[in-house]
Structure formats: C-alpha cells, structure tokens
CSV table of C-alpha atoms in Angstrom, one decimal:
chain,number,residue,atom,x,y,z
K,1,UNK,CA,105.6,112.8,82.4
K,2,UNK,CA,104.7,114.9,85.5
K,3,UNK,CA,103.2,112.8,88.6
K,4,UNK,CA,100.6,114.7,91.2
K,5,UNK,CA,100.2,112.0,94.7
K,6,UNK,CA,97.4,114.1,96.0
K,7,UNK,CA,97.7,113.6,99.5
K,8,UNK,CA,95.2,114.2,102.6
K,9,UNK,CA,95.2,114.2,106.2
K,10,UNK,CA,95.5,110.7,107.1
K,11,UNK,CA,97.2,109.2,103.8
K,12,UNK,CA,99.9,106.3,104.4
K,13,UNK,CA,101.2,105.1,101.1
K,14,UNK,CA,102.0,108.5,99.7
K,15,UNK,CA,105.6,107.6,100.3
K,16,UNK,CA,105.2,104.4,98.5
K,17,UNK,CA,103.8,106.0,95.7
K,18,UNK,CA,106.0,108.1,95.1
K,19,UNK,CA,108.9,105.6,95.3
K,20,UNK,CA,107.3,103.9,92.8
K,21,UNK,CA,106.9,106.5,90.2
K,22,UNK,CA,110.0,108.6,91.1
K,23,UNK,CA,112.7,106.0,91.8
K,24,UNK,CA,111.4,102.9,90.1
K,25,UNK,CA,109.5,104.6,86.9
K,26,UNK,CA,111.8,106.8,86.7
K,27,UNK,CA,109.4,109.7,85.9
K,28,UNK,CA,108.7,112.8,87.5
K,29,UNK,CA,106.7,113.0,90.6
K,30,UNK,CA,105.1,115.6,93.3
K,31,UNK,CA,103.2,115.6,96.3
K,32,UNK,CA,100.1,117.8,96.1
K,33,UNK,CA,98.2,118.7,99.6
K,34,UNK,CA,94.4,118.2,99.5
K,35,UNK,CA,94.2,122.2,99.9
K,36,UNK,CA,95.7,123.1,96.1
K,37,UNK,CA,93.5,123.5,93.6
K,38,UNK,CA,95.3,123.7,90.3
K,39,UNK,CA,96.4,120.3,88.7
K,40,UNK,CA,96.9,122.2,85.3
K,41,UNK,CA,100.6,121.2,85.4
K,42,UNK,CA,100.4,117.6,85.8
K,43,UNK,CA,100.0,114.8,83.3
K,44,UNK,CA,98.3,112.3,85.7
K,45,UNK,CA,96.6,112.2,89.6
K,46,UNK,CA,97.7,109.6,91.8
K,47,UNK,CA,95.5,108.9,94.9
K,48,UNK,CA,97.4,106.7,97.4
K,49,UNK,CA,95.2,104.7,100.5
K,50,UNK,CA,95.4,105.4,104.2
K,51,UNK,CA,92.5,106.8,105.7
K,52,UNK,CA,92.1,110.5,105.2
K,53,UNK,CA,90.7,112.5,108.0
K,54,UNK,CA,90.4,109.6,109.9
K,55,UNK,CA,88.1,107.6,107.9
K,56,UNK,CA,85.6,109.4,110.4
K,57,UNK,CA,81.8,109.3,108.8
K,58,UNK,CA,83.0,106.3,106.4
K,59,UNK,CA,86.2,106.0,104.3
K,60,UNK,CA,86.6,108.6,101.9
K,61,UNK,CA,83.8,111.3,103.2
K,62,UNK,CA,85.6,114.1,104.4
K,63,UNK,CA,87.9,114.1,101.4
K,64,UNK,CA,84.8,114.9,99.2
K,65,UNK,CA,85.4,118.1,101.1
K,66,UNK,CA,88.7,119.2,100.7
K,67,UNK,CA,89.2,122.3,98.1
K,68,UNK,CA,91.5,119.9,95.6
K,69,UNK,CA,88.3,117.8,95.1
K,70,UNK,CA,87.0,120.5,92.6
K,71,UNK,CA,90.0,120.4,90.7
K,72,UNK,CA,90.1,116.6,90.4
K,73,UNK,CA,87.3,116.7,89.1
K,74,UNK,CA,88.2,119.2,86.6
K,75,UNK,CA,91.4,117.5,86.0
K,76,UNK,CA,89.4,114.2,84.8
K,77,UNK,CA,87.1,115.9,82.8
K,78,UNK,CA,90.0,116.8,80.8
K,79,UNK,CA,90.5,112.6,79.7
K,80,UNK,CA,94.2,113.0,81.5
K,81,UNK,CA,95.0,109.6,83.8
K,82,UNK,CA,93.5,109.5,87.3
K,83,UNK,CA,94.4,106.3,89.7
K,84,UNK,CA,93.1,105.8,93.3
K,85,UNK,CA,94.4,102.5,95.2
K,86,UNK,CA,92.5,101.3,98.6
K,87,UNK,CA,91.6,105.0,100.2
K,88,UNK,CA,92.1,106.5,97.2
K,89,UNK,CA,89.3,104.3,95.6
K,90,UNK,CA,87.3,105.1,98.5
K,91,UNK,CA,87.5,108.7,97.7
K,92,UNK,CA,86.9,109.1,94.0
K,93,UNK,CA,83.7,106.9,94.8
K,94,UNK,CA,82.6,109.3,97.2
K,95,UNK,CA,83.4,112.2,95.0
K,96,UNK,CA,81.0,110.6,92.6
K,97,UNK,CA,83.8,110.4,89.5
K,98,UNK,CA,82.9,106.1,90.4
K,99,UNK,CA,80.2,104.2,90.9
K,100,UNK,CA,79.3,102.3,93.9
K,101,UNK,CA,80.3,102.3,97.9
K,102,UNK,CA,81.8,100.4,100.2
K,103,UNK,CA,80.8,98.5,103.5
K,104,UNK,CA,82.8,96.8,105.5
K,105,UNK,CA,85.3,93.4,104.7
K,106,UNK,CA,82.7,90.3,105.1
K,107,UNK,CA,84.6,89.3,107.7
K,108,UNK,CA,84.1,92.8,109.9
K,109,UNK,CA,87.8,92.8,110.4
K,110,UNK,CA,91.0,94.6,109.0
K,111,UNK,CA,93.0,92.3,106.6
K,112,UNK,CA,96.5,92.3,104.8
K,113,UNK,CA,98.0,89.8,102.6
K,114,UNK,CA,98.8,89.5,99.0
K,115,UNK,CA,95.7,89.1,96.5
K,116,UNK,CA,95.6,87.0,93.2
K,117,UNK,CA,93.7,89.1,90.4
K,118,UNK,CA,92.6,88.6,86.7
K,119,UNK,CA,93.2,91.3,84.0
K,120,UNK,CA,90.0,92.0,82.5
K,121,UNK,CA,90.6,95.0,79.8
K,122,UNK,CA,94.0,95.2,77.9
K,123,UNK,CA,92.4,98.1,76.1
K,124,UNK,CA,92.9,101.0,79.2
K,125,UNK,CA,95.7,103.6,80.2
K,126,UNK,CA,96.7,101.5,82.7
K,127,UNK,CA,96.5,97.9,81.7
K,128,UNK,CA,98.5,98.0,78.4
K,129,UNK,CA,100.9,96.1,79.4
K,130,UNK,CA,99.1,93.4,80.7
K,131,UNK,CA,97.7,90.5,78.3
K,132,UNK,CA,93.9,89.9,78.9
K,133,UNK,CA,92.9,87.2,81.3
K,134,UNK,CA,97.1,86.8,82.8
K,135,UNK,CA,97.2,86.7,86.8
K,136,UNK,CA,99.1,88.8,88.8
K,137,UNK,CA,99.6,89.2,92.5
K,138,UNK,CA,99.1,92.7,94.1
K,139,UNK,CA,99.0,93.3,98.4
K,140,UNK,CA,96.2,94.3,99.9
K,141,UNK,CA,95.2,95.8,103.1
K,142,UNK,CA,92.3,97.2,104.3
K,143,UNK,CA,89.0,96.9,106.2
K,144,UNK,CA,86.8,98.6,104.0
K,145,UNK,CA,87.0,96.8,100.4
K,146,UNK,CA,83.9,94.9,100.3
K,147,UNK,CA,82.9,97.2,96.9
K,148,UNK,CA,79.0,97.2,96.5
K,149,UNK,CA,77.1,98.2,93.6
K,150,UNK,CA,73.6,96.8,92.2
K,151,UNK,CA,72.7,94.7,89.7
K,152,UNK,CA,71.9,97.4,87.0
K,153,UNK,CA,75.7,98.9,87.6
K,154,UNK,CA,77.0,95.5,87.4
K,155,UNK,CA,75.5,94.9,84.0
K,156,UNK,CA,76.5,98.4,82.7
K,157,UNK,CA,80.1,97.8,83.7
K,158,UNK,CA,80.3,94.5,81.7
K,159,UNK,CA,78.7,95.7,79.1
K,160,UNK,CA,81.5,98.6,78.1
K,161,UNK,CA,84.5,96.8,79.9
K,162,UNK,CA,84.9,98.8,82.8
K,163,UNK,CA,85.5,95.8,84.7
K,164,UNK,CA,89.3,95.8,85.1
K,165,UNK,CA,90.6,94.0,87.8
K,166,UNK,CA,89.0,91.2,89.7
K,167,UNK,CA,89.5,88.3,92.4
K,168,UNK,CA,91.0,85.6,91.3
K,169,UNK,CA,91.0,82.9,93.8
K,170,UNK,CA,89.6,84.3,96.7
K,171,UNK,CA,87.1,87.6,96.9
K,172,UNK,CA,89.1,88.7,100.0
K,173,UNK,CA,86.3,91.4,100.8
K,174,UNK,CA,83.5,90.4,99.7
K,175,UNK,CA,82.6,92.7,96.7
K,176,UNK,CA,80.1,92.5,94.3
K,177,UNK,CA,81.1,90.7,91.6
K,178,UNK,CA,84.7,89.7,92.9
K,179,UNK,CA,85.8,92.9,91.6
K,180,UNK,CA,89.3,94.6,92.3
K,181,UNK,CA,89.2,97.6,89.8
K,182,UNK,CA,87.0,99.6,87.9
K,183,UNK,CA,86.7,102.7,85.3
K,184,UNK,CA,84.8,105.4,84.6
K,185,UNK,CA,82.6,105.6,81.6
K,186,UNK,CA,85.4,107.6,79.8
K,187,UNK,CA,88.1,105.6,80.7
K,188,UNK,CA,91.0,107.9,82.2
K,189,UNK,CA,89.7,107.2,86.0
K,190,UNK,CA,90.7,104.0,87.7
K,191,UNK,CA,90.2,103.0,91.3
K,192,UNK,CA,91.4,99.6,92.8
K,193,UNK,CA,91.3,98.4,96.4
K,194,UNK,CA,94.6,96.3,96.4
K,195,UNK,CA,98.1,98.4,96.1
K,196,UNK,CA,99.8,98.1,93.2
K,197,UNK,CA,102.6,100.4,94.0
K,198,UNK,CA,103.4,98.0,96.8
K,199,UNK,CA,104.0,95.1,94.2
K,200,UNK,CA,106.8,97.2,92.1
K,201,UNK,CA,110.5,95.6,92.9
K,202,UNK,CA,111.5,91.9,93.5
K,203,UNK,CA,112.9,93.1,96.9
K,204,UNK,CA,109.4,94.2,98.3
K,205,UNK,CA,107.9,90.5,96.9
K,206,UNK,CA,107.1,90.9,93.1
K,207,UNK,CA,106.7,93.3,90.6
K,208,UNK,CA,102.9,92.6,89.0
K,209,UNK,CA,102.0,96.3,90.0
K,210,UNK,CA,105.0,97.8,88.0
K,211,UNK,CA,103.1,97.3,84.5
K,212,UNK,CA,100.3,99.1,85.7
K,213,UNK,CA,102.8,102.4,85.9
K,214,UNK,CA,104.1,101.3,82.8
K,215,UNK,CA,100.8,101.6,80.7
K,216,UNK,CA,100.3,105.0,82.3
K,217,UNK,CA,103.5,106.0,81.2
K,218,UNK,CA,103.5,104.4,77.6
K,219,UNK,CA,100.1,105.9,77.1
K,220,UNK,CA,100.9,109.2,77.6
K,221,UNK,CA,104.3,108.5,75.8
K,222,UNK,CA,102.4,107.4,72.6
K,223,UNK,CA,100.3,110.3,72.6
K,224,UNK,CA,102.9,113.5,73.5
K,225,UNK,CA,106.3,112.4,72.2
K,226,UNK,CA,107.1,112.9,68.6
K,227,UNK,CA,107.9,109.7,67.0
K,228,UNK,CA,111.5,109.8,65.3
C-alpha cells in the first residue's frame, strides 16, 4: 500500500507522518507538494497539521487554493482512504469534502497535552481495529479545534455514524458535540483534530494512534490482496 502526506507551505507533522507509516507501518510512503495534481498512483491521502500558508485568513483557507486541492478531491470521489489530523482537518473542511468550521479553542489560547477519546464507529477504514465504545489517548495541539456545526448537521451525523471520535473526559476545545473525528457521507474521508501519528510507539508515550494506521492498512489489504 502506497502512502501520499500531501504537504503545504506551513505543514509541521509531515515528518511524523511519515515516520509513522514508513518506519512503524512498515508500508510505503511519499511526500506530495500541494502543487501536484495527480494522486492516481496512491492508495490513500494523508493530511498532516501545521498551519499551511500561515493559517493567514483562518486555518486551512489558502490551502483551498493550492492546485492539489482539485485532485483530492478527485482522489476521494474515487472511495480510496483520505485522513486529515489537526490542520489537515482544518483543510478538508474548508475544501468542503467535511462539514462544519472551526473557531477558536474556548479558552482563546493555543493548547497541547494528551486527549482521552471514545471510539464511536468500529464499522470505518480507519477504526477496524478498535472495539466500539474502548478509550484511547491521542496528543493534541492546537489553537483552532473548537469544531462547530449546527444542530441539523449534528443530527445527520448521528443518524449514519459519522461520528467517530469524541471527548472523553474533557472537550479540550470546545466543539460541538465533544467531537474529535468525523466522516464523510461515503465514508473514505476522515478528519480529527488530535494527532494520531504522534501516539504510535511506547517511546513517544503510547501507541493508541497505531490501530488507526492499522485499519487503513487492513482495509485496503482485505480488499486488493488475493487470499491464499
């Protein structure tokens, strides 16, 4: 399985990312610059957080504009695996491929720590090797994550399990709902505000983030490698 980190000016965990997918997954992995447009060769999209171009206008904007934002969105049309963590959630809701914006943490300040969150939906291409309801403990760190959307989202989101990560103990941003991590409608697009790729080997604090990388994997194992 072939990674793409699409990168943009301003991203900070692409180097994490790909740490976690080529050293730790063991699978195969490439940056991709915000300027390429052709992600016909990859089997997923990773979106790593930072704050591209600055985070000038609000996090996320300016990406909208970059020429790889067409093919994204061509790439997730296709069903194929798209993750954004922290700025990379920021981006795929500007881009419109998620519902919902963000506004600042309720606090109005930058924050970092570790975050306890549910697992909502076992069912997804990136939560299969969770088990519904267990707790894990993924870091965080941003100043953006209080996630808004309105009451008629909320209730559409519950209604189909799109819902997949939320607050546990303590909604660290604010957002609606307590919630962490949500899908698209067709399922293949996830974006997350804390940073699962951060939470991958006992030496960095835990490894709750690694099954995440494992579902993509497994998913896309299932469904391209012959059985013997």
């Amino acid at each position: 399985m072939k990674f793409a980190i699409l990168t943009f000016p301003g991203s900070g965990s692409d180097i994490d990312m790909y740490h976690a997918v080529k050293e730790v997954l063991g699978a195969e992995a490439e940056y991709v610059q915000h300027i390429e447009t052709d992600f016909a060769g990859y089997d997923a999209i990773l979106i790593p957080s930072g704050a591209s171009y600055g985070d000038y206008l609000r996090p996320g904007a300016l990406a909208q504009s970059s020429p790889a934002i067409e093919g994204l969105k061509a790439f997730a049309a296709t069903g194929k695996p798209v993750l954004g963590v922290g700025n990379g959630f920021h981006i795929l809701a500007e881009t419109g491929l998620l519902p919902g914006a963000f506004l600042r943490n309720k606090g109005m300040k930058f924050r970092a720590g570790s975050a306890k969150l549910t697992v909502h939906n076992t069912d997804s291409k990136f939560t299969a090797d969770y088990e519904n309801g267990q707790e894990v403990t993924i870091p965080f760190a941003h100043e953006y994550g209080n996630y808004y959307i309105d009451e008629a989202t909320v209730a559409e989101l519950k209604a189909n399990n799109r819902i997949v990560f939320t607050y546990a103990d303590e909604n660290v941003d604010g957002s609606t709902e307590a919630i962490a991590g949500v899908l698209n409608e067709q399922g293949n697009v996830l974006g997350m505000m804390p940073l699962p790729e951060r939470a991958v080997e006992e030496i960095i604090g835990g490894t709750d983030g690694l099954p995440l990388f494992n579902s993509i994997l497994k998913r896309w194992s299932e469904n391209n490698v012959s059985q013997a």
